[in-house]
């Protein structure tokens, strides 16, 4: 049931994507494409830092590292 | 007797929670790059160091393969070791391979990770799918990982326990303005099997006369004894995080992050982080960061139980107690190759230092000798993390 709900939500996302006009045009994404705008500019380093925290803290997950969303990296 | 204080299971969980991060990208394959890192953690009587080498290469314009070799060399005389046993050293080696496939605006990734040490072996498999949406303003990523662990105990060849893990990830990155990116991440993790540490013990009020059998220890001159920890054999956790990064007018970036965590053991935690990135004209990039973490204890944690077997489940792991920590960090990155040289496009040399201060609210420092159990001072310590690494793009 949960999987069905999830797939339904994803399908809404996918069907909607062609009808949305990007309000930030591709040619306006110069700042977003700058390497300093990456959530994880150095993956080997941020992975290690997350590693240290997870070994010493009870919380886990959602550490990030999913990259940017601008299609310009 | 050897006591493992760093939770080795946690160390592998880290590997497969964070190991997938480089496989998740927008609908452009990740850059071809190689990173060679050397790391040192030093704090609380524990020193951990070793290399990490990550290599990634694209081929056929649709595939990107990666491999990671990582080592933790551990020497420990931590608070638990000092109060109950002797120093020890050991090594954990982790190897990962992965492949990404790009098709239009979709990237699919598969990866496999294997971790080995003398009393803990683990394997995990990962699948991720990432899709750009809404004119590439949004990136939706879904992920699933499956882990199989085998827990051993040194000196006991017959001891072998299993842990099964499932890990679900959902991430949405969003361009909000020309200068602002947001990311919302959610992760659910379930574990089932032998989840406590086979070496760690809890303490309870008592004395040497109350020693019932060989599984208990009662230090001389103290009015408490030790018995084995016992955890539930299932755990489910949920984490949600919101991140933002904002481009400042003078070519700098400001980052912010908040994470909320809760699990079926009663642990609740919140993490706050801010960061500032500042590039200079002479090819240096500096990063400054501050992070605050606060945690509420597991429901079955106690620094000192009232009597033997006081609860069905019991723990005295400081990572399950109530505490907080503050981290101050700085990194410097220098671009040493600005023009292509042979097959290398560019390269950087990097240094990072983080200082963490831990303050525990209900975990006591048993190095202080007192005749009254529970009167010991609360434990606190600080740690330093050093990283130096070279990155090349080709």
Short mmCIF file of C-alpha atoms in Angstrom, two decimals, chain B residues 36 61 70 81 85 107-108 145 152 180-181 206 214 229 242 294 301-302 304 329 348 363:
data_model
loop_
_atom_site.label_atom_id
_atom_site.label_comp_id
_atom_site.label_asym_id
_atom_site.label_seq_id
_atom_site.Cartn_x
_atom_site.Cartn_y
_atom_site.Cartn_z
CA UNK B 36 43.38 10.60 -2.30
CA UNK B 61 28.93 8.92 -22.42
CA UNK B 70 38.95 3.13 2.74
CA UNK B 81 38.55 0.91 27.90
CA UNK B 85 39.96 -3.19 30.16
CA UNK B 107 20.32 8.49 -13.61
CA UNK B 108 20.21 5.01 -12.15
CA UNK B 145 19.92 -0.16 0.31
CA UNK B 152 31.60 -11.86 15.93
CA UNK B 180 19.18 29.95 -3.83
CA UNK B 181 19.08 26.16 -3.76
CA UNK B 206 25.83 -3.69 44.19
CA UNK B 214 31.04 -15.21 35.97
CA UNK B 229 24.26 -4.83 27.77
CA UNK B 242 16.38 20.72 5.16
CA UNK B 294 21.74 17.69 20.67
CA UNK B 301 19.81 3.83 28.72
CA UNK B 302 20.97 4.35 32.28
CA UNK B 304 23.66 3.35 36.85
CA UNK B 329 35.65 23.67 11.35
CA UNK B 348 43.53 20.88 -5.90
CA UNK B 363 27.17 9.59 31.39
#
